[in-house]
Amino acid sequence: MTIDDMDDELSEAFMDDFQDMLFEAANFIRNCDPDAQRFIDLFSLLASEDFFPFFERLNIENAAELRRLARLFAIQIWNATPLPSNHFRPLPLPEPKRNDPCLCGSGKKLKQCCARLGHEGMPGISANLMTALMLEVVTQAELKQAWQHLPHMALGYIASSWMREDEAMANRALMMLEPIFKQDDHLLDHRDEVALDAMFELCSLLDKPRKKSALIKRFMAHPSKVLQATALHRQCTILGDQGKDAEAWAYFQTAQRLDPNNPSLSHLELLLLMQQGKTDQMQQRGKYWLKRLAGMNRAGELDELIDLIKQMISDSPTAMAPLVDQLNPGAGRLIGWLQNAMRNPPALMHKTVCHNDLCIVEPKNREAGTLLRQWEQLVLSHEDLWQQPGPWLKLLEQHPQLAGSINVIDDLIGAVYDLDTPNPRAVFQPLVMLAMLQIKALLPMVPQQPFAWAALENRPALRVLGFLADTMEELDSDKESLEIREWLLRLNPNDNQGMRSLVINRYLQLGRNQDAVELARHYPEDFDVSINFGYALALFRLGKRSEADKRLMQAIRQSPRIVDTLQRTRMKEPKQLHPGYISLGGEDEAWYYREHARDLWLATPDAMSWLKQIAQRK
């Protein structure tokens, strides 16, 4: 039977075992090179001793039949594998004649044995796959010589697949491609396009901006129009990421004049429009490009690009996944995982009451607890999850029940905030929906016990709720945002997340002055400037002048800069003493309050005059 015949029936785990077997085979060939018989004997022996899980899955009980099949696999693997000793070219065994002994080792003549099966009866092994696996196991010195013997296009594709795995493989890919571009320009042409594009990706992934910049500058002036266009396209996207729209379009037009019929211009133009938020224009140009590409697509070679353009002009997260994955490798896989998790979200964590407080606890199931600790270890070992997305994405995909952990959702929110993508909504939308489903299942809207921030196990859920509030606000869903923040204050009245200042300002904006007073009374000795000044303003609006005067004087004594700041028509943002923090009573505190609340004071009749009057009395 052929591998193609088996594919329809093999599970993903089965195919993983097949790939693992081929990797081990490449390693053995590397050590046996150039002794084919030694490899075939070793491979057949190991297969018969259950070394390869792949052969175990075949459930062949007859030992002779197993050895026969293993030998056939070994011969085909050897014939497809490039040998370092042969300048990275295969050294296939000669095909036996009909009266020669059969290759399977049965002792029969070929015509009486496997010849009856025909070529379709032999296991088919991909030469491209074996080339990639051999390059993975050779020494660094041998790897650096591969470019002299193998097509550069093939090396570019191999490098692209390696860089998606982890940093070590990305570095190996860079080591493999670098010698190509140490050649003089006249030795490089259109056949090096794929390798050059992979080099640009590797420089970004491995944080080598100088090397990438030098490559782009060099190839924008290269004699080959194809390589020029590749570099110009990269420069366009870099300038687009930096918000230098005019320069990005100038380079796009240069690339267009250089090679007006290059199909890649379609993707580049739509990407620039997307980066600049011109979604309506992107939709129109996308439809234009679909018609144009259909006319250029004579033999189906542009099918993938046409599908990509269709995805780019679609609004759904699933359709956007391939594009997002191009900009941030791994992000597209995360979108797919989130979409699946939303359909039937599991509940891995649960709440309980401990010491009169509500707490989130891990499941009692030992396997689930081990899985969560494995996830935690992965996150702790990677400062930036997107530098090596492979391991943690693989864990998510292998264990979809991780979607039931609010800790995992909290970590994913942090990872998504780190994404550099022109369309973060494609990732945030399914993440918000999953987070909302889990939070509503986990936390009561009206808690009977406090859900304290002091309990470390509670913080992920509280952070996720804060994320949901911020996201609703960004989506102009102010009502939902306020409701979530009120929910947070009911859960954690100590308000370690600073929700109260946002809530009181929103109450005042809505004219809910009594609600603002009630909220402020929960924090009588507060340091929060929004609570103190908002309390006074709400009382003033309610006509409780005496109490309002008292509260405003207390607020001014605590934060005297506020008065002058609110009265200024214009004010520059001050330099913060400690980025990420606000100094109590400082100029930065006054500036932030002015930004969030000055409109509230201006919208209240006589409030500014009253503020000035009380300040003078103080």
Coordinates of C-alpha atoms in Angstrom, one line a residue:
M1 CA 0.0 0.0 0.0
T2 CA 1.1 3.6 -0.6
I3 CA 1.4 6.4 1.9
D4 CA -1.2 8.3 -0.2
D5 CA -3.7 5.4 0.2
M6 CA -3.1 5.4 3.9
D7 CA -3.5 9.1 4.5
D8 CA -7.3 9.1 4.4
E9 CA -7.4 6.6 7.2
L10 CA -4.5 7.7 9.4
S11 CA -5.2 9.9 12.4
E12 CA -3.2 13.0 13.2
A13 CA -1.3 11.1 15.8
F14 CA -0.6 8.3 13.3
M15 CA 0.9 10.9 10.9
D16 CA 2.9 12.4 13.7
D17 CA 4.4 9.0 14.4
F18 CA 5.2 8.7 10.7
Q19 CA 7.0 12.0 10.7
D20 CA 8.9 11.0 13.8
M21 CA 10.0 7.8 12.1
L22 CA 11.3 9.7 9.1
F23 CA 13.2 12.0 11.3
E24 CA 14.9 9.1 13.2
A25 CA 15.6 7.5 9.8
A26 CA 17.4 10.7 8.6
N27 CA 19.5 10.6 11.7
F28 CA 20.4 7.0 11.1
I29 CA 21.3 7.7 7.5
R30 CA 23.5 10.6 8.6
N31 CA 25.4 8.2 10.8
C32 CA 25.5 5.3 8.3
D33 CA 26.3 7.5 5.2
P34 CA 27.3 6.1 2.7
D35 CA 26.6 2.5 3.8
A36 CA 23.1 1.8 2.5
Q37 CA 23.0 -1.8 3.7
R38 CA 24.0 -0.9 7.2
F39 CA 21.1 1.6 7.4
I40 CA 18.6 -0.9 5.9
D41 CA 19.6 -3.6 8.4
L42 CA 19.5 -1.2 11.3
F43 CA 16.1 0.3 10.4
S44 CA 14.5 -3.1 9.8
L45 CA 15.9 -4.4 13.1
L46 CA 14.5 -1.4 15.1
A47 CA 11.2 -1.7 13.4
S48 CA 10.8 -5.3 14.4
E49 CA 11.8 -4.5 18.0
D50 CA 9.0 -1.9 18.3
F51 CA 11.4 1.1 18.2
F52 CA 9.0 3.0 15.9
P53 CA 5.5 3.7 17.2
F54 CA 4.4 4.0 13.6
F55 CA 4.9 0.3 12.9
E56 CA 3.1 -0.6 16.2
R57 CA 0.1 1.3 14.9
L58 CA 0.0 -0.9 11.8
N59 CA -1.0 -3.9 14.0
I60 CA 1.0 -6.4 11.8
E61 CA 1.2 -9.5 13.9
N62 CA 3.2 -11.6 11.5
A63 CA 6.9 -10.8 12.2
A64 CA 8.1 -11.8 8.7
E65 CA 5.5 -9.5 7.2
L66 CA 6.6 -6.6 9.5
R67 CA 10.3 -7.1 8.5
R68 CA 9.3 -7.2 4.9
L69 CA 7.4 -3.9 5.1
A70 CA 10.1 -2.2 7.2
R71 CA 12.7 -3.2 4.7
L72 CA 10.7 -1.7 1.8
F73 CA 10.3 1.5 3.9
A74 CA 14.0 1.6 4.6
I75 CA 14.9 1.3 0.9
Q76 CA 12.5 4.0 -0.2
I77 CA 13.7 6.3 2.6
W78 CA 17.3 5.8 1.6
N79 CA 16.5 6.4 -2.1
A80 CA 14.8 9.7 -1.3
T81 CA 17.3 11.1 1.1
P82 CA 20.1 13.4 0.0
L83 CA 23.5 12.4 1.4
P84 CA 26.0 14.9 2.7
S85 CA 28.8 12.7 1.3
N86 CA 27.2 12.9 -2.2
H87 CA 26.9 16.7 -2.3
F88 CA 23.4 16.5 -0.9
R89 CA 22.1 14.3 -3.7
P90 CA 20.4 10.9 -3.1
L91 CA 22.4 7.8 -4.0
P92 CA 19.5 5.4 -4.8
L93 CA 20.0 1.7 -4.9
P94 CA 19.8 0.1 -8.4
E95 CA 16.4 -1.3 -9.2
P96 CA 16.5 -5.2 -9.3
K97 CA 15.7 -7.1 -12.4
R98 CA 12.9 -9.5 -12.5
N99 CA 15.1 -12.5 -11.7
D100 CA 17.0 -10.8 -9.0
P101 CA 16.2 -11.3 -5.3
C102 CA 13.3 -9.2 -4.1
L103 CA 14.2 -6.1 -2.2
C104 CA 11.9 -7.0 0.7
G105 CA 14.3 -9.7 1.8
S106 CA 11.8 -12.6 1.3
G107 CA 14.4 -14.7 -0.5
K108 CA 12.1 -14.9 -3.6
K109 CA 12.8 -13.5 -7.0
L110 CA 11.4 -10.1 -7.6
K111 CA 9.0 -11.4 -10.3
Q112 CA 7.5 -13.9 -7.8
C113 CA 7.2 -11.4 -4.9
C114 CA 6.8 -7.6 -4.8
A115 CA 6.8 -7.1 -8.6
R116 CA 3.3 -8.4 -8.6
L117 CA 2.3 -5.4 -6.4
G118 CA 3.6 -2.9 -9.0
H119 CA 5.0 0.5 -8.1
E120 CA 1.8 1.5 -6.3
G121 CA 2.6 -1.3 -3.8
M122 CA 5.8 0.4 -2.6
P123 CA 5.7 3.0 0.1
G124 CA 6.1 6.5 -1.3
I125 CA 8.5 8.8 0.5
S126 CA 8.7 12.6 -0.3
A127 CA 12.2 13.6 -1.4
N128 CA 11.5 17.2 -0.3
L129 CA 10.6 16.1 3.2
M130 CA 13.7 13.9 3.5
T131 CA 15.8 16.8 2.3
A132 CA 14.4 19.0 5.1
L133 CA 14.9 16.3 7.7
M134 CA 18.5 15.6 6.6
L135 CA 19.3 19.3 6.8
E136 CA 17.9 19.3 10.3
V137 CA 20.3 16.6 11.5
V138 CA 23.6 17.5 9.7
T139 CA 26.4 19.4 11.4
Q140 CA 26.5 23.2 11.2
A141 CA 29.5 23.0 8.9
E142 CA 27.6 20.7 6.5
L143 CA 24.5 22.9 6.8
K144 CA 26.5 26.0 5.7
Q145 CA 27.5 24.1 2.5
A146 CA 24.0 23.0 1.5
W147 CA 23.4 26.1 -0.6
Q148 CA 26.1 25.0 -3.1
H149 CA 24.3 21.8 -3.9
L150 CA 20.5 22.3 -3.3
P151 CA 18.0 24.6 -5.1
H152 CA 17.9 27.9 -3.2
M153 CA 14.1 28.0 -3.6
A154 CA 13.8 24.7 -1.8
L155 CA 16.1 26.0 1.0
G156 CA 13.9 29.1 1.3
Y157 CA 10.8 27.0 1.8
I158 CA 12.5 24.8 4.3
A159 CA 13.8 27.9 6.2
S160 CA 10.2 29.3 6.3
S161 CA 8.9 26.1 7.9
W162 CA 11.8 25.9 10.5
M163 CA 11.3 29.5 11.7
R164 CA 7.8 28.7 12.8
E165 CA 9.0 26.0 15.3
D166 CA 11.3 27.8 17.8
E167 CA 14.2 30.2 18.1
A168 CA 16.8 27.4 17.8
M169 CA 15.4 26.3 14.4
A170 CA 15.1 29.9 13.2
N171 CA 18.8 30.4 14.0
R172 CA 19.6 27.2 12.1
A173 CA 17.5 28.5 9.1
L174 CA 19.5 31.7 9.2
M175 CA 22.8 29.8 9.2
M176 CA 21.6 27.8 6.2
L177 CA 20.6 30.9 4.1
E178 CA 23.2 33.4 5.0
P179 CA 25.9 32.0 2.7
I180 CA 23.6 32.5 -0.3
F181 CA 23.6 36.2 0.2
K182 CA 27.3 36.5 0.8
Q183 CA 27.7 36.1 -2.9
D184 CA 28.2 39.0 -5.3
D185 CA 25.0 40.5 -6.7
H186 CA 25.6 39.3 -10.2
L187 CA 25.4 35.7 -8.9
L188 CA 21.9 36.2 -7.5
D189 CA 18.7 36.2 -9.6
H190 CA 15.0 35.5 -9.5
R191 CA 15.6 31.9 -8.3
D192 CA 16.7 33.4 -4.9
E193 CA 13.4 35.2 -4.3
V194 CA 12.0 32.7 -1.9
A195 CA 15.2 32.5 0.1
L196 CA 15.5 36.3 0.3
D197 CA 11.9 36.6 1.5
A198 CA 12.7 34.0 4.2
M199 CA 15.8 36.0 5.2
F200 CA 13.6 39.1 5.8
E201 CA 11.3 37.0 8.0
L202 CA 14.2 35.6 9.9
C203 CA 15.7 39.0 10.6
S204 CA 12.4 40.2 12.0
L205 CA 11.8 37.0 14.1
L206 CA 15.4 37.0 15.5
D207 CA 15.4 40.8 16.2
K208 CA 18.1 41.7 13.7
P209 CA 16.9 45.1 12.4
R210 CA 20.3 46.2 11.1
K211 CA 20.8 43.0 9.1
K212 CA 17.3 43.4 7.7
S213 CA 17.8 47.1 6.9
A214 CA 21.0 46.3 5.1
L215 CA 19.5 43.6 3.1
I216 CA 16.5 45.7 2.0
K217 CA 18.8 48.6 1.0
R218 CA 21.1 46.3 -0.9
F219 CA 18.3 44.5 -2.9
M220 CA 16.3 47.6 -3.6
A221 CA 19.2 48.5 -5.9
H222 CA 19.8 45.0 -7.2
P223 CA 19.9 44.3 -11.0
S224 CA 17.2 41.6 -10.8
K225 CA 13.7 43.2 -10.9
V226 CA 12.2 40.3 -9.0
L227 CA 14.7 40.8 -6.1
Q228 CA 14.2 44.5 -6.2
A229 CA 10.4 44.1 -5.9
T230 CA 10.8 41.7 -3.0
A231 CA 12.9 44.3 -1.1
L232 CA 10.6 47.1 -2.1
H233 CA 7.5 45.2 -0.8
R234 CA 9.3 44.7 2.6
Q235 CA 10.2 48.4 2.8
C236 CA 6.5 49.3 2.2
T237 CA 5.3 47.1 5.0
I238 CA 7.9 48.5 7.4
L239 CA 7.0 52.1 6.6
G240 CA 3.3 51.2 6.9
D241 CA 3.9 49.7 10.4
Q242 CA 5.7 52.9 11.4
G243 CA 2.7 55.0 10.2
K244 CA 4.8 56.7 7.5
D245 CA 2.0 56.4 5.0
A246 CA 3.2 58.8 2.3
E247 CA 6.6 57.1 2.1
A248 CA 5.0 53.6 2.1
W249 CA 2.9 54.6 -0.9
A250 CA 5.9 56.1 -2.7
Y251 CA 7.7 52.8 -2.5
F252 CA 4.6 50.9 -3.5
Q253 CA 4.4 53.1 -6.7
T254 CA 8.1 52.4 -7.4
A255 CA 7.5 48.6 -7.1
Q256 CA 4.4 49.0 -9.3
R257 CA 6.4 50.8 -12.0
L258 CA 9.2 48.3 -11.8
D259 CA 7.0 45.2 -12.2
P260 CA 3.4 46.3 -12.9
N261 CA 2.1 42.7 -13.5
N262 CA 3.5 41.3 -10.3
P263 CA 0.5 39.6 -8.6
S264 CA 2.0 40.3 -5.1
L265 CA 1.1 43.9 -5.6
S266 CA -2.5 43.0 -4.8
H267 CA -1.6 41.7 -1.3
L268 CA 0.7 44.6 -0.6
E269 CA -1.8 47.3 -1.6
L270 CA -4.5 45.8 0.5
L271 CA -2.1 45.4 3.5
L272 CA -1.2 49.1 3.3
L273 CA -4.8 50.1 3.2
M274 CA -5.6 47.9 6.2
Q275 CA -2.7 49.3 8.2
Q276 CA -4.1 52.8 7.6
G277 CA -7.6 51.8 8.6
K278 CA -9.0 52.4 5.1
T279 CA -11.3 49.4 5.2
D280 CA -13.9 50.7 2.7
Q281 CA -11.2 51.5 0.1
M282 CA -9.6 48.1 0.9
Q283 CA -12.9 46.4 0.1
Q284 CA -13.1 48.2 -3.3
R285 CA -9.6 47.5 -4.3
G286 CA -9.9 43.9 -3.2
K287 CA -12.8 43.4 -5.6
Y288 CA -10.8 45.0 -8.4
W289 CA -7.8 42.7 -7.7
L290 CA -10.0 39.6 -7.6
K291 CA -11.2 40.3 -11.1
R292 CA -7.7 41.1 -12.3
L293 CA -6.1 38.1 -10.7
A294 CA -8.8 35.8 -12.2
G295 CA -7.7 36.9 -15.6
M296 CA -4.1 36.2 -14.8
N297 CA -4.7 32.8 -13.2
R298 CA -4.3 30.7 -16.3
A299 CA -3.1 27.4 -14.7
G300 CA -4.3 27.9 -11.1
E301 CA -1.0 29.1 -9.9
L302 CA -2.7 32.1 -8.2
D303 CA -5.4 30.2 -6.4
E304 CA -3.8 30.7 -3.0
L305 CA -3.3 34.4 -3.5
I306 CA -6.9 34.8 -4.7
D307 CA -8.1 33.0 -1.5
L308 CA -5.9 35.3 0.6
I309 CA -7.4 38.4 -1.1
K310 CA -10.9 37.1 -0.3
Q311 CA -9.9 36.6 3.3
M312 CA -8.4 40.1 3.5
I313 CA -11.7 41.7 2.5
S314 CA -13.7 39.5 4.8
D315 CA -14.6 40.8 8.3
S316 CA -14.8 37.4 10.1
P317 CA -12.0 36.4 12.5
T318 CA -11.7 33.0 10.8
A319 CA -11.2 34.5 7.4
M320 CA -8.7 37.0 8.7
A321 CA -6.6 34.3 10.5
P322 CA -4.2 33.6 7.6
L323 CA -3.4 37.3 7.1
V324 CA -2.9 37.9 10.9
D325 CA -0.7 34.8 10.9
Q326 CA 1.5 36.3 8.2
L327 CA 2.0 39.5 10.3
N328 CA 2.4 37.6 13.6
P329 CA 3.3 33.9 13.1
G330 CA 1.0 31.8 15.3
A331 CA -1.8 34.4 15.8
G332 CA -3.9 32.7 13.1
R333 CA -3.7 29.4 14.9
L334 CA -4.8 31.1 18.1
I335 CA -7.8 32.6 16.3
G336 CA -8.8 29.1 15.1
W337 CA -8.3 27.7 18.6
L338 CA -10.5 30.5 20.2
Q339 CA -13.2 30.0 17.6
N340 CA -13.4 26.3 18.5
A341 CA -13.3 26.9 22.2
M342 CA -16.3 29.3 22.0
R343 CA -18.5 26.6 20.6
N344 CA -18.4 24.4 23.7
P345 CA -16.4 26.2 26.4
P346 CA -15.4 23.8 29.2
A347 CA -15.3 24.9 32.9
L348 CA -11.9 23.9 34.3
M349 CA -11.8 26.2 37.3
H350 CA -14.4 26.6 40.0
K351 CA -15.2 28.9 42.9
T352 CA -15.4 28.2 46.5
V353 CA -15.6 30.0 49.9
C354 CA -12.4 30.1 52.0
H355 CA -12.0 32.2 55.1
N356 CA -15.3 34.0 54.4
D357 CA -14.0 35.1 51.0
L358 CA -14.9 33.9 47.5
C359 CA -11.9 32.2 45.8
I360 CA -11.0 30.6 42.5
V361 CA -9.5 27.2 42.9
E362 CA -7.9 24.7 40.5
P363 CA -9.8 21.5 39.7
K364 CA -9.4 18.5 42.0
N365 CA -8.6 16.4 39.0
R366 CA -4.9 15.6 39.1
E367 CA -4.5 15.4 35.3
A368 CA -6.1 18.9 34.9
G369 CA -3.9 20.3 37.7
T370 CA -0.7 18.9 36.0
L371 CA -1.8 20.4 32.7
L372 CA -2.3 23.9 34.2
R373 CA 1.1 23.8 35.8
Q374 CA 2.6 22.7 32.5
W375 CA 1.0 25.8 30.9
E376 CA 2.2 28.0 33.7
Q377 CA 5.8 26.8 33.3
L378 CA 5.6 27.5 29.5
V379 CA 4.4 31.1 30.1
L380 CA 7.0 31.8 32.8
S381 CA 9.8 30.6 30.6
H382 CA 8.9 33.0 27.7
E383 CA 9.0 36.7 28.3
D384 CA 7.4 37.3 24.9
L385 CA 5.2 34.4 23.9
W386 CA 5.3 35.4 20.2
Q387 CA 9.0 34.8 19.9
Q388 CA 8.4 31.1 20.2
P389 CA 4.6 30.5 19.7
G390 CA 5.0 26.8 18.7
P391 CA 5.2 25.1 22.1
W392 CA 2.3 26.9 23.8
L393 CA 0.1 26.8 20.8
K394 CA 0.7 23.1 20.4
L395 CA -0.2 22.6 24.1
L396 CA -3.5 24.6 23.6
E397 CA -4.4 22.6 20.4
Q398 CA -3.6 19.2 22.1
H399 CA -5.6 20.2 25.2
P400 CA -8.7 22.3 24.3
Q401 CA -9.9 22.0 27.9
L402 CA -7.4 24.7 28.7
A403 CA -10.0 27.2 27.4
G404 CA -11.8 26.5 30.7
S405 CA -9.0 28.1 32.8
I406 CA -9.4 31.8 33.6
N407 CA -5.6 31.8 34.2
V408 CA -5.0 30.7 30.6
I409 CA -7.4 33.3 29.3
D410 CA -5.6 36.0 31.4
D411 CA -2.3 34.9 29.9
L412 CA -3.7 35.0 26.4
I413 CA -5.0 38.5 26.9
G414 CA -1.5 39.6 27.8
A415 CA -0.2 37.9 24.7
V416 CA -2.7 39.4 22.4
Y417 CA -1.9 42.9 23.7
D418 CA 1.7 42.3 22.6
L419 CA 0.6 41.6 19.0
D420 CA 1.7 44.1 16.4
T421 CA -1.2 43.7 13.9
P422 CA -3.3 46.3 12.0
N423 CA -6.4 44.3 12.8
P424 CA -6.3 43.3 16.4
R425 CA -10.1 42.9 16.4
A426 CA -9.7 39.6 14.5
V427 CA -8.0 38.2 17.6
F428 CA -9.7 40.2 20.3
Q429 CA -13.2 39.4 19.2
P430 CA -13.2 35.6 19.8
L431 CA -11.0 36.1 22.9
V432 CA -13.5 38.6 24.4
M433 CA -16.4 36.2 23.7
L434 CA -14.6 33.3 25.4
A435 CA -13.6 35.4 28.3
M436 CA -17.1 36.7 28.8
L437 CA -18.5 33.1 28.7
Q438 CA -16.1 31.9 31.3
I439 CA -16.4 34.9 33.7
K440 CA -20.2 34.7 33.7
A441 CA -20.0 31.0 34.5
L442 CA -17.5 31.5 37.2
L443 CA -18.4 34.7 39.1
P444 CA -21.8 35.8 40.6
M445 CA -23.2 39.2 39.5
V446 CA -24.2 39.9 43.1
P447 CA -21.7 38.2 45.4
Q448 CA -22.5 37.3 48.9
Q449 CA -18.8 37.3 49.9
P450 CA -16.0 39.6 48.7
F451 CA -13.8 38.4 45.9
A452 CA -10.5 39.8 47.3
W453 CA -7.6 40.9 45.2
A454 CA -5.4 39.9 48.1
A455 CA -6.0 36.3 47.2
L456 CA -3.5 35.7 44.4
E457 CA -5.6 33.0 42.8
N458 CA -8.4 35.6 42.3
R459 CA -6.3 38.1 40.3
P460 CA -6.5 36.5 36.9
A461 CA -10.3 36.7 36.9
L462 CA -10.3 40.3 38.2
R463 CA -7.8 41.2 35.5
V464 CA -10.0 39.5 32.8
L465 CA -13.0 41.5 34.0
G466 CA -11.0 44.7 33.8
F467 CA -9.9 43.8 30.2
L468 CA -13.6 43.2 29.3
A469 CA -14.5 46.6 30.7
D470 CA -11.8 48.3 28.7
T471 CA -12.6 46.5 25.5
M472 CA -16.3 47.4 25.8
E473 CA -15.3 51.0 26.2
E474 CA -13.0 50.8 23.1
L475 CA -15.9 49.4 21.1
D476 CA -18.1 52.4 22.3
S477 CA -20.2 50.0 24.4
D478 CA -20.2 52.5 27.3
K479 CA -23.2 50.9 29.0
E480 CA -21.7 47.4 29.1
S481 CA -18.3 48.9 30.2
L482 CA -19.9 50.7 33.1
E483 CA -21.9 47.6 34.2
I484 CA -18.7 45.4 34.2
R485 CA -16.8 48.0 36.3
E486 CA -19.7 48.2 38.8
W487 CA -19.6 44.4 38.9
L488 CA -15.9 44.6 39.7
L489 CA -16.6 47.0 42.6
R490 CA -19.2 44.6 44.0
L491 CA -16.7 41.7 43.8
N492 CA -13.8 43.6 45.2
P493 CA -14.9 46.7 47.1
N494 CA -11.2 47.5 48.0
D495 CA -10.8 48.3 44.3
N496 CA -7.2 47.5 43.7
Q497 CA -7.7 48.1 40.0
G498 CA -8.8 51.7 40.2
M499 CA -12.3 51.2 38.8
R500 CA -13.9 53.7 41.2
S501 CA -12.4 56.8 39.5
L502 CA -13.7 55.7 36.1
V503 CA -17.1 54.8 37.5
I504 CA -17.6 58.1 39.4
N505 CA -16.6 60.1 36.3
R506 CA -19.1 58.1 34.2
Y507 CA -21.9 58.7 36.8
L508 CA -21.2 62.4 36.7
Q509 CA -21.2 62.3 32.9
L510 CA -24.6 60.6 32.9
G511 CA -26.0 63.0 35.6
R512 CA -26.3 60.1 38.1
N513 CA -25.2 62.5 40.9
Q514 CA -26.7 60.6 43.8
D515 CA -25.0 57.4 42.6
A516 CA -21.7 59.3 42.5
V517 CA -22.3 60.4 46.1
E518 CA -23.1 56.9 47.3
L519 CA -20.0 55.5 45.6
A520 CA -17.7 58.2 47.1
R521 CA -19.1 57.5 50.6
H522 CA -17.6 54.0 50.4
Y523 CA -14.1 55.7 50.3
P524 CA -14.2 58.5 52.9
E525 CA -10.5 58.8 53.3
D526 CA -9.5 58.1 49.7
F527 CA -6.4 59.2 48.0
D528 CA -8.1 59.0 44.6
V529 CA -8.4 62.5 43.1
S530 CA -11.4 61.6 41.0
I531 CA -13.3 60.3 44.0
N532 CA -12.5 63.4 46.2
F533 CA -13.2 66.1 43.6
G534 CA -16.1 64.0 42.1
Y535 CA -17.7 63.7 45.5
A536 CA -17.6 67.5 45.9
L537 CA -18.9 68.1 42.4
A538 CA -21.8 65.6 42.8
L539 CA -22.9 67.3 46.1
F540 CA -22.7 70.7 44.5
R541 CA -25.0 69.5 41.7
L542 CA -27.4 68.2 44.2
G543 CA -27.6 71.6 45.9
K544 CA -25.9 70.4 49.1
R545 CA -23.7 73.4 49.2
S546 CA -22.4 73.3 52.8
E547 CA -21.3 69.7 52.5
A548 CA -19.9 70.3 49.0
D549 CA -17.8 73.2 50.3
K550 CA -16.3 71.0 53.0
R551 CA -15.5 68.2 50.6
L552 CA -14.0 70.5 48.0
M553 CA -11.7 72.1 50.6
Q554 CA -10.5 68.7 51.7
A555 CA -9.9 67.7 48.2
I556 CA -7.9 70.9 47.4
R557 CA -5.7 70.5 50.5
Q558 CA -4.8 67.0 49.4
S559 CA -4.3 67.8 45.7
P560 CA -3.7 71.6 45.4
R561 CA -2.5 71.5 41.8
I562 CA -6.0 70.5 40.5
V563 CA -7.5 74.0 40.8
D564 CA -5.0 75.7 38.5
T565 CA -5.0 72.7 36.1
L566 CA -8.8 72.7 35.7
Q567 CA -8.8 76.4 35.0
R568 CA -6.2 76.3 32.3
T569 CA -7.4 76.5 28.7
R570 CA -4.4 74.6 27.4
M571 CA -1.8 72.4 29.2
K572 CA 1.1 70.2 27.9
E573 CA 1.4 66.7 29.2
P574 CA 4.1 66.7 31.9
K575 CA 6.9 64.2 32.0
Q576 CA 6.0 61.5 34.5
L577 CA 8.4 60.9 37.3
H578 CA 7.7 57.2 37.2
P579 CA 6.3 55.8 33.9
G580 CA 3.2 53.7 34.6
Y581 CA 2.5 55.4 38.0
I582 CA 1.0 58.7 39.1
S583 CA 2.6 60.8 41.9
L584 CA 0.0 61.8 44.5
G585 CA -0.4 65.5 44.5
G586 CA 1.9 65.8 41.5
E587 CA 1.6 67.6 38.2
D588 CA 1.0 64.3 36.4
E589 CA -1.9 63.5 38.7
A590 CA -3.4 66.9 38.0
W591 CA -3.0 66.6 34.2
Y592 CA -4.7 63.1 34.2
Y593 CA -7.6 64.4 36.2
R594 CA -7.9 67.4 33.9
E595 CA -8.0 65.1 30.8
H596 CA -10.8 62.9 32.3
A597 CA -12.9 65.4 34.3
R598 CA -12.5 69.0 33.1
D599 CA -15.5 68.6 30.8
L600 CA -17.6 67.6 33.8
W601 CA -16.8 70.8 35.6
L602 CA -17.3 73.0 32.5
A603 CA -20.7 71.3 31.9
T604 CA -21.9 72.1 35.5
P605 CA -23.2 75.7 35.8
D606 CA -21.2 77.9 38.1
A607 CA -18.9 75.0 39.1
M608 CA -15.7 76.7 37.9
S609 CA -16.5 79.9 39.8
W610 CA -17.3 77.9 42.9
L611 CA -14.0 76.0 42.5
K612 CA -12.0 79.3 42.4
Q613 CA -14.0 80.8 45.3
I614 CA -13.3 77.8 47.6
A615 CA -9.6 77.7 46.6
Q616 CA -9.2 81.4 47.6
R617 CA -11.0 80.7 50.9
K618 CA -8.6 77.8 51.7

